[in-house]
Coordinates of C-alpha atoms in Angstrom, one line a residue:
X523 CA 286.6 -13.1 94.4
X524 CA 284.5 -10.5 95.8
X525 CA 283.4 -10.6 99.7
X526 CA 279.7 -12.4 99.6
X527 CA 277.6 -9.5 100.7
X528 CA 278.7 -7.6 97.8
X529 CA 276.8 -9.9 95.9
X530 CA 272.7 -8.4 96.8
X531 CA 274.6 -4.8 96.4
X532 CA 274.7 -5.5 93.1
X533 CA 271.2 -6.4 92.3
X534 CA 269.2 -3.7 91.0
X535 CA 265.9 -3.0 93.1
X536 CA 263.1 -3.4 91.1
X537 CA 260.6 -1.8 93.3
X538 CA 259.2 2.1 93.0
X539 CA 261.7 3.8 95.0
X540 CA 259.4 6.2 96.4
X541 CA 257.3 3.2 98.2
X542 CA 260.4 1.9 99.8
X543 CA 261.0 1.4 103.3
X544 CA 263.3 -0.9 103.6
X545 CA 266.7 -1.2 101.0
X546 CA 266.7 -4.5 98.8
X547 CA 270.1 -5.5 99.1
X548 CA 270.0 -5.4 103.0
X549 CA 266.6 -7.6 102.3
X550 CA 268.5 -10.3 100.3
X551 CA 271.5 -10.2 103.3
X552 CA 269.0 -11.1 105.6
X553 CA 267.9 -13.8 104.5
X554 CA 271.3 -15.1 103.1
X555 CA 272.1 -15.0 106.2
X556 CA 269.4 -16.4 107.7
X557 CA 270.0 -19.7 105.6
X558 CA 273.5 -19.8 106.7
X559 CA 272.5 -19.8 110.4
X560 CA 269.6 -22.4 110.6
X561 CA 266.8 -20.6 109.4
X562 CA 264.1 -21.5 107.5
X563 CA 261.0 -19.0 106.3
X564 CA 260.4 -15.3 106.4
X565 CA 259.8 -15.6 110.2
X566 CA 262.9 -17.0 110.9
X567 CA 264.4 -14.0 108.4
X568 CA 262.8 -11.4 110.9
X569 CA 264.2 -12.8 113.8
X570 CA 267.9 -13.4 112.1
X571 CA 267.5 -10.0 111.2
X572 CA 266.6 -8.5 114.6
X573 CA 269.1 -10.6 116.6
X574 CA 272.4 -9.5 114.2
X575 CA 270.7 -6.0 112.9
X576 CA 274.1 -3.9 114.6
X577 CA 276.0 -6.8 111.9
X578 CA 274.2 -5.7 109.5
X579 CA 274.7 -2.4 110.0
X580 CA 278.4 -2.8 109.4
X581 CA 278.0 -4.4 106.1
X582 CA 274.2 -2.5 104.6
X583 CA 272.9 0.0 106.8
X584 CA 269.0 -1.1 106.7
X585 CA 266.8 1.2 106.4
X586 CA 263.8 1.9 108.7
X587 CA 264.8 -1.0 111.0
X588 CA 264.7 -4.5 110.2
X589 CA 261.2 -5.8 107.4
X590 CA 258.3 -7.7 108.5
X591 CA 258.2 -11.5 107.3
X592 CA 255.4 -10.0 105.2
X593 CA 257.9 -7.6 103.1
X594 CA 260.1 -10.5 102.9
X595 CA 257.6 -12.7 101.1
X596 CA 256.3 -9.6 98.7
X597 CA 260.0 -9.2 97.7
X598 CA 261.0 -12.9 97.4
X599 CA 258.0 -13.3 95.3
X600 CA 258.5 -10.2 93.4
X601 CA 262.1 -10.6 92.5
X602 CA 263.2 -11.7 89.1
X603 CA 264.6 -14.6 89.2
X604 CA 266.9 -14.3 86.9
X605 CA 268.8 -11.4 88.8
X606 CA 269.4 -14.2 91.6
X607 CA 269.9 -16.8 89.7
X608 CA 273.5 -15.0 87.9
X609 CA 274.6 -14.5 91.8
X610 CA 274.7 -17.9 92.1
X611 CA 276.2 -18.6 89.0
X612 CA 278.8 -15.7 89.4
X613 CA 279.7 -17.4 92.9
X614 CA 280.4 -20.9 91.2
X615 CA 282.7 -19.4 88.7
X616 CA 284.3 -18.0 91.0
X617 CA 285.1 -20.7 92.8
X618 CA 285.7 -23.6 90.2
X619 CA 287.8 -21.3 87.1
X620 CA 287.6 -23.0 83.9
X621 CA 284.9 -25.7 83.4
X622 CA 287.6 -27.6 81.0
X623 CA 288.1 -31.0 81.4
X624 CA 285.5 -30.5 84.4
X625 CA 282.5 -32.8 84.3
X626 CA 279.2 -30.8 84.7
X627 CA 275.8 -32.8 85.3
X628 CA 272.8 -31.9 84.7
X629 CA 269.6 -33.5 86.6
X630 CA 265.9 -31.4 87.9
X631 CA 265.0 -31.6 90.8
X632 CA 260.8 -31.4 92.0
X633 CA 260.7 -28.7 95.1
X634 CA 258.8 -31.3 97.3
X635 CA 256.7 -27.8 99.0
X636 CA 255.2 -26.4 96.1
X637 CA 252.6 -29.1 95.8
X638 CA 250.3 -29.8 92.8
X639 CA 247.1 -29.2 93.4
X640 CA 247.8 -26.7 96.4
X641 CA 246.1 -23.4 95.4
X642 CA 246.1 -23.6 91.8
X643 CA 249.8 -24.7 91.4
X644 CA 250.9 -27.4 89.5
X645 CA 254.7 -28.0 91.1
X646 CA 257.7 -26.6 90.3
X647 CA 261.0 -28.2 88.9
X648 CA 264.4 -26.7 89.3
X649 CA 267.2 -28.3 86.6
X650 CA 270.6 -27.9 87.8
X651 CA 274.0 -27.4 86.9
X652 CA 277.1 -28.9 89.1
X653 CA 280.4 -29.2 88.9
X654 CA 281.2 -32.8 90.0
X655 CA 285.2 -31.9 91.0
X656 CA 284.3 -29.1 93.0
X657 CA 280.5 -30.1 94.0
X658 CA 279.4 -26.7 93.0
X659 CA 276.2 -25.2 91.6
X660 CA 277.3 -23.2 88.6
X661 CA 273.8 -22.5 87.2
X662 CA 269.8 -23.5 87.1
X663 CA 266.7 -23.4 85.6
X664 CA 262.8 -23.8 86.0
X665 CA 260.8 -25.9 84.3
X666 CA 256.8 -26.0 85.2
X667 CA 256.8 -29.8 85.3
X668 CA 259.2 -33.1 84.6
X669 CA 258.5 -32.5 81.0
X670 CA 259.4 -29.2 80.9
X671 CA 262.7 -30.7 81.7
X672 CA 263.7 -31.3 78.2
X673 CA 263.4 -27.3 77.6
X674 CA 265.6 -26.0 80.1
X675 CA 268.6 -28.3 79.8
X676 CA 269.6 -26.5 76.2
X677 CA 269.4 -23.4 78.6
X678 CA 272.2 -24.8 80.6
X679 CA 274.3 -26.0 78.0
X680 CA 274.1 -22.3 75.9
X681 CA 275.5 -20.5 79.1
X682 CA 278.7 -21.9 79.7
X683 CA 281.9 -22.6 77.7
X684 CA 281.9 -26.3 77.6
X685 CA 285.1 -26.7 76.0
X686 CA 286.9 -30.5 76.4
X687 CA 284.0 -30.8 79.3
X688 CA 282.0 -33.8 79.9
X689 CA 278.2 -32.9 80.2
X690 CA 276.5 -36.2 81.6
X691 CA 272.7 -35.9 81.8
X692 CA 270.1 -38.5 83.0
X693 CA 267.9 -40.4 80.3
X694 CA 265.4 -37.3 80.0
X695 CA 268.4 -35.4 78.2
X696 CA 269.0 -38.1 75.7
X697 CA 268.3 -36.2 72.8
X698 CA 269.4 -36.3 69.4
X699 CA 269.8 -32.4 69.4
X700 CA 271.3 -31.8 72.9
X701 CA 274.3 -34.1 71.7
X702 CA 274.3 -31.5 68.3
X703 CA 274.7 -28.4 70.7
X704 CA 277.3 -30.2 73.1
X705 CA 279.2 -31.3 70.3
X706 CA 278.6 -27.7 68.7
X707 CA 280.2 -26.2 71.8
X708 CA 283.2 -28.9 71.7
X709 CA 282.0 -30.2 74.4
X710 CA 282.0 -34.4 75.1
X711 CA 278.6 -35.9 76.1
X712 CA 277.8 -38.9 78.6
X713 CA 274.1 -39.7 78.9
X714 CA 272.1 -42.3 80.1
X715 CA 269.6 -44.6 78.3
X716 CA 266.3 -45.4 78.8
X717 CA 263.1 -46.0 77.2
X718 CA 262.4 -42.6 76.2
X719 CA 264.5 -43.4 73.2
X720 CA 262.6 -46.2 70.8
X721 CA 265.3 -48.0 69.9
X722 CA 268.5 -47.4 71.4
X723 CA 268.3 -49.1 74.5
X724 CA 267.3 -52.3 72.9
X725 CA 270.2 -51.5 70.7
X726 CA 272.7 -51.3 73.5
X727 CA 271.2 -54.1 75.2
X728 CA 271.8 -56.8 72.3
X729 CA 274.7 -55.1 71.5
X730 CA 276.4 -55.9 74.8
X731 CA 275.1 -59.7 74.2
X732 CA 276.4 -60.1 70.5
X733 CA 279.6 -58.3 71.1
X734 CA 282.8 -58.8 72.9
X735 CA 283.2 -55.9 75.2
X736 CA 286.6 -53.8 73.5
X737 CA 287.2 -52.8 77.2
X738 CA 286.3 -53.8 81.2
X739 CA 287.0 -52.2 84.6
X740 CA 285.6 -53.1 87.9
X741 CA 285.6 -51.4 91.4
X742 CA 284.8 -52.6 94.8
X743 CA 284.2 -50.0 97.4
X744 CA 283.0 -50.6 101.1
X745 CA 281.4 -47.5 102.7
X746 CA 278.7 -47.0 105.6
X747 CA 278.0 -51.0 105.8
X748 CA 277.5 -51.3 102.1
X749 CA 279.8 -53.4 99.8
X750 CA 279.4 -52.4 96.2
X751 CA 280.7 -53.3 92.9
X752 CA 280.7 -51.3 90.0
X753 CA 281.5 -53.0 86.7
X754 CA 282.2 -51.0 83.4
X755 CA 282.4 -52.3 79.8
X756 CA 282.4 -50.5 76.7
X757 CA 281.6 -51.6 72.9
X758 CA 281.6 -49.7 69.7
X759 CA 278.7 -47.6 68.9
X760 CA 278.8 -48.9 65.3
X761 CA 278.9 -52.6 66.4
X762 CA 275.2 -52.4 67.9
X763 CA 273.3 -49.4 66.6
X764 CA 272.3 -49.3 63.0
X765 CA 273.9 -47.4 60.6
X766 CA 270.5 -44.9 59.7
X767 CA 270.7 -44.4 63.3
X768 CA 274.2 -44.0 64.2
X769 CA 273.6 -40.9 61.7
X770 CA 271.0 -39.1 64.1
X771 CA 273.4 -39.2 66.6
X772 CA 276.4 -36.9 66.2
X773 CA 279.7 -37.9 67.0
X774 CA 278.3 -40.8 68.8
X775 CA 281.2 -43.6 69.1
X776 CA 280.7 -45.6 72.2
X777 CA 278.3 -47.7 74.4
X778 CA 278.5 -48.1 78.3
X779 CA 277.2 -50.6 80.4
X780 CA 277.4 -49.9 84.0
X781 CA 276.8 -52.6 86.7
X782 CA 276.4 -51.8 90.1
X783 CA 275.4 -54.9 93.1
X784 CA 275.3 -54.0 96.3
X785 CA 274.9 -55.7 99.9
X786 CA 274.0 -53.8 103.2
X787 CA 273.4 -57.0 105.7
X788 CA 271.7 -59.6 103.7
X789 CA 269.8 -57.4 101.1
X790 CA 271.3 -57.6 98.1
X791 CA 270.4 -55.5 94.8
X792 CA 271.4 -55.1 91.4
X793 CA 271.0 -52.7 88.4
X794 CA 272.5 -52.3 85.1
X795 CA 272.6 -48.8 83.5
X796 CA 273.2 -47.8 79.6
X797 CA 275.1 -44.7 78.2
X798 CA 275.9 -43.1 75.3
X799 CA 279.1 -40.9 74.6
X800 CA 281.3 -39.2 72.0
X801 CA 284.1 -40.4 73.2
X802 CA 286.2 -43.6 72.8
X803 CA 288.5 -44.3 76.2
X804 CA 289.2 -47.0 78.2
X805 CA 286.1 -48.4 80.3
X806 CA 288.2 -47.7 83.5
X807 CA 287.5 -43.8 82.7
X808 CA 283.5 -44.5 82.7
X809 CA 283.2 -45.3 86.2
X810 CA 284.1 -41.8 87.6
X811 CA 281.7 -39.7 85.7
X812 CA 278.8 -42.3 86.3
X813 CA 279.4 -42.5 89.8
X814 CA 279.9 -38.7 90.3
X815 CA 276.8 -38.0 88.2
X816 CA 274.8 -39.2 90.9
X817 CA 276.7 -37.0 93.3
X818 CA 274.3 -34.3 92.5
X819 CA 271.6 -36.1 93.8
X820 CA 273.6 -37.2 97.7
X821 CA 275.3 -33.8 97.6
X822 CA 272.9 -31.6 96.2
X823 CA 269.3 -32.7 96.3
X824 CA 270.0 -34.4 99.3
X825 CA 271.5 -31.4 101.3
X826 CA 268.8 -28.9 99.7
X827 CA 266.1 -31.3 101.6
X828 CA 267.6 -32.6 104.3
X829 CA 270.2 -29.9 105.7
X830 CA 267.9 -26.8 104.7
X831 CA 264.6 -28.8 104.8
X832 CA 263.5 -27.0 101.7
X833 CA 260.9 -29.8 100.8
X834 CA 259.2 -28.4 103.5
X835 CA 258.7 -24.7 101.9
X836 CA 255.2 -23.7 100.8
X837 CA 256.1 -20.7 99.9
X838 CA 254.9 -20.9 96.1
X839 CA 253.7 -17.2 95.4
X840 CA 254.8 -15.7 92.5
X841 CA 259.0 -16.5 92.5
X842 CA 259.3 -17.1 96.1
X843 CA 259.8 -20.8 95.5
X844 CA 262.9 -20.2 92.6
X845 CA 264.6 -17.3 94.5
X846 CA 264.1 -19.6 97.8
X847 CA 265.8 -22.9 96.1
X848 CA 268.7 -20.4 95.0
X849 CA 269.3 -18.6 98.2
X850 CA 269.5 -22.3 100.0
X851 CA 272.1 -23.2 97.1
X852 CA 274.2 -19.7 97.5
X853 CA 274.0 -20.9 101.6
X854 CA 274.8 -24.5 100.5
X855 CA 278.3 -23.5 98.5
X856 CA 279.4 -20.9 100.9
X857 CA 279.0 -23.3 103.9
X858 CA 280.8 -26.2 102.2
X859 CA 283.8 -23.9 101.1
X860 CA 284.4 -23.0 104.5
X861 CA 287.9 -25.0 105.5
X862 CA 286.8 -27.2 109.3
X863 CA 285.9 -30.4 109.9
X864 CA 282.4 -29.2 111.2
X865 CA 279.3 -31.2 109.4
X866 CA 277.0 -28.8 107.1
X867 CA 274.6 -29.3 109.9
X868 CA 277.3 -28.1 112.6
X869 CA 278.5 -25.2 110.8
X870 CA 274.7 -23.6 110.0
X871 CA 274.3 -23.9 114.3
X872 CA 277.5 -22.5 114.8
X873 CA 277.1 -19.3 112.5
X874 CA 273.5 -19.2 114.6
X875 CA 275.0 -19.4 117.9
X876 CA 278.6 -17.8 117.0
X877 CA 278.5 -14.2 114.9
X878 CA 282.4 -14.3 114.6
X879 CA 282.2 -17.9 113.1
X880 CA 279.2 -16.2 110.4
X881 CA 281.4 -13.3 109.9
X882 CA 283.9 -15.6 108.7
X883 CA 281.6 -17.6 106.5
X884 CA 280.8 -14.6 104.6
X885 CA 284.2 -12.1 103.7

């Protein structure tokens, strides 16, 4: 796999050359690296940039010193996103190989900063693509708002070779043709139910109560004073859904029902959860994929908010807010890979305080 900073080498600048003071790839290094070590904006960038500029030397000479936070935000927001975006892709598939027999979910994901109604925007919505063995980020997309959604999962699905992979999506994704072009790409399908589909919830519902389930698995699991139980059963698709619609849905040959109760002290919940797949296994190889499904939202979402506070960026001119969300992601993976027993939080102070311990992050 190539060294990290050879990754903004590779991008191709698309400003006038002649108006250039500064080189883009030592631009984009910055503020990698400014993510890696606790930083947050374009100030932060200036001052990451300013404390480690004889590092950077060694890797990109900058030119003309190091930018203002001003030429930061005109490049950020200038930047095509898609240059960025097949960096972070690149890095992913680098690290994970083959995607077969991988499962790969698909959920959006609102940035929290780009607010509606602030200046004219109407929010911004970032579907992703992760690797639930590897927790990795292998691709994303924008959509302009939760409905957009719908448009830029196909966009996800097209890119990669899906082959004997399980692509699980959240209800939004139940769609009669996202389950043609995952089948299409000999992939195998897992996605959740929910009323956005007239009929096949209600389906799955009685279905569960007529029928005999062919197959049950249960798990208890106590973790961080919780004590959960998840409960799997699976029936034939053909036993519940109607035949005119068991047509509509290709390759569709099994319902899941998923119940999860919990208890942390004396609160107590419950919820029961439908799905839809292709295949036809044992319940007790359900529980896995619908549990890690979720994982993108405690191990991505989560981290992408919390760890890099990135619900708190307003930057929303022009791309800024896209090439932001995947600079925080490229940070995310590389910190995560690194092999101590540091938290994500201890490792971004460390490569702050530490410029051996960042070195190492990065070649």
């Amino acid at each position: 796999m190539d060294s990290i900073y050879s990754y903004p080498s590779s991008i191709e600048d698309f400003r006038m050359e002649k108006k250039c003071f500064h080189k883009l790839s030592g631009i984009l290094l910055t503020g990698l690296l400014t993510y890696l070590s606790h930083g947050e904006d374009y100030e932060d960038m200036v001052l990451s940039g300013n404390t480690r500029e004889r590092f950077l030397k060694e890797m990109i000479p900058p030119a003309n010193g190091i930018p203002s936070h001003d030429t930061f935000n005109r490049v950020f927001s200038g930047l095509e996103p898609d240059l960025l975006r097949e960096r972070l892709k690149n890095h992913g598939r680098d690290l994970i190989g083959l995607l077969s027999e991988k499962q790969i979910c698909l959920d959006g994901r609102k940035l929290k900063g780009v607010s509606p109604g602030s200046r004219g925007n109407t929010g911004l919505y970032i579907v992703n693509a992760r690797v639930a063995e590897n927790r990795l980020c292998t691709g994303q997309k924008r959509a302009d708002d939760k409905s957009s959604e719908i448009t830029a999962v196909p966009c996800l699905i097209e890119e990669p070779d899906i082959e004997d992979a399980v692509v699980s999506i959240d209800a939004i994704g139940c769609q009669r043709d996202m389950t043609g072009r995952i089948v299409e790409k000999k992939g195998h399908y897992l996605l959740a139910l929910k009323q956005n589909q007239p009929d096949l919830p209600d389906d799955a519902s009685c279905g569960f109560m007529a029928c005999p389930p062919e197959s049950i698995c249960e798990e208890w699991e106590y973790d961080h004073g919780r004590y959960e139980t998840r409960k799997c059963s699976i029936i034939n698709a053909k036993d519940a859904v109607p035949e005119e619609n068991m047509s509509s849905w290709p390759g569709l040959r099994t319902l899941v029902k998923v119940e999860t109760s919990g208890m942390i002290k004396d609160r107590k919940s419950k919820e029961i959860r439908y799905y839809i797949t292709e295949e036809g296994m044992k319940a007790s190889c359900f529980n896995a994929p619908v549990r890690g499904h979720w994982g993108i939202e405690n191990q991505l979402h989560r981290h992408l908010d919390v760890t890099f506070r990135g619900n708190t960026c307003r930057d929303g001119k022009g791309h800024a807010a896209e090439n932001l969300s995947t600079m925080r992601k490229l940070a995310l993976q590389i910190i995560k890979e690194y092999p101590d027993k540091l938290s994500l939080k201890k490792r971004r102070l460390n490569a702050a305080y530490n410029i051996e311990y960042l070195k190492k992050l990065i070649t």
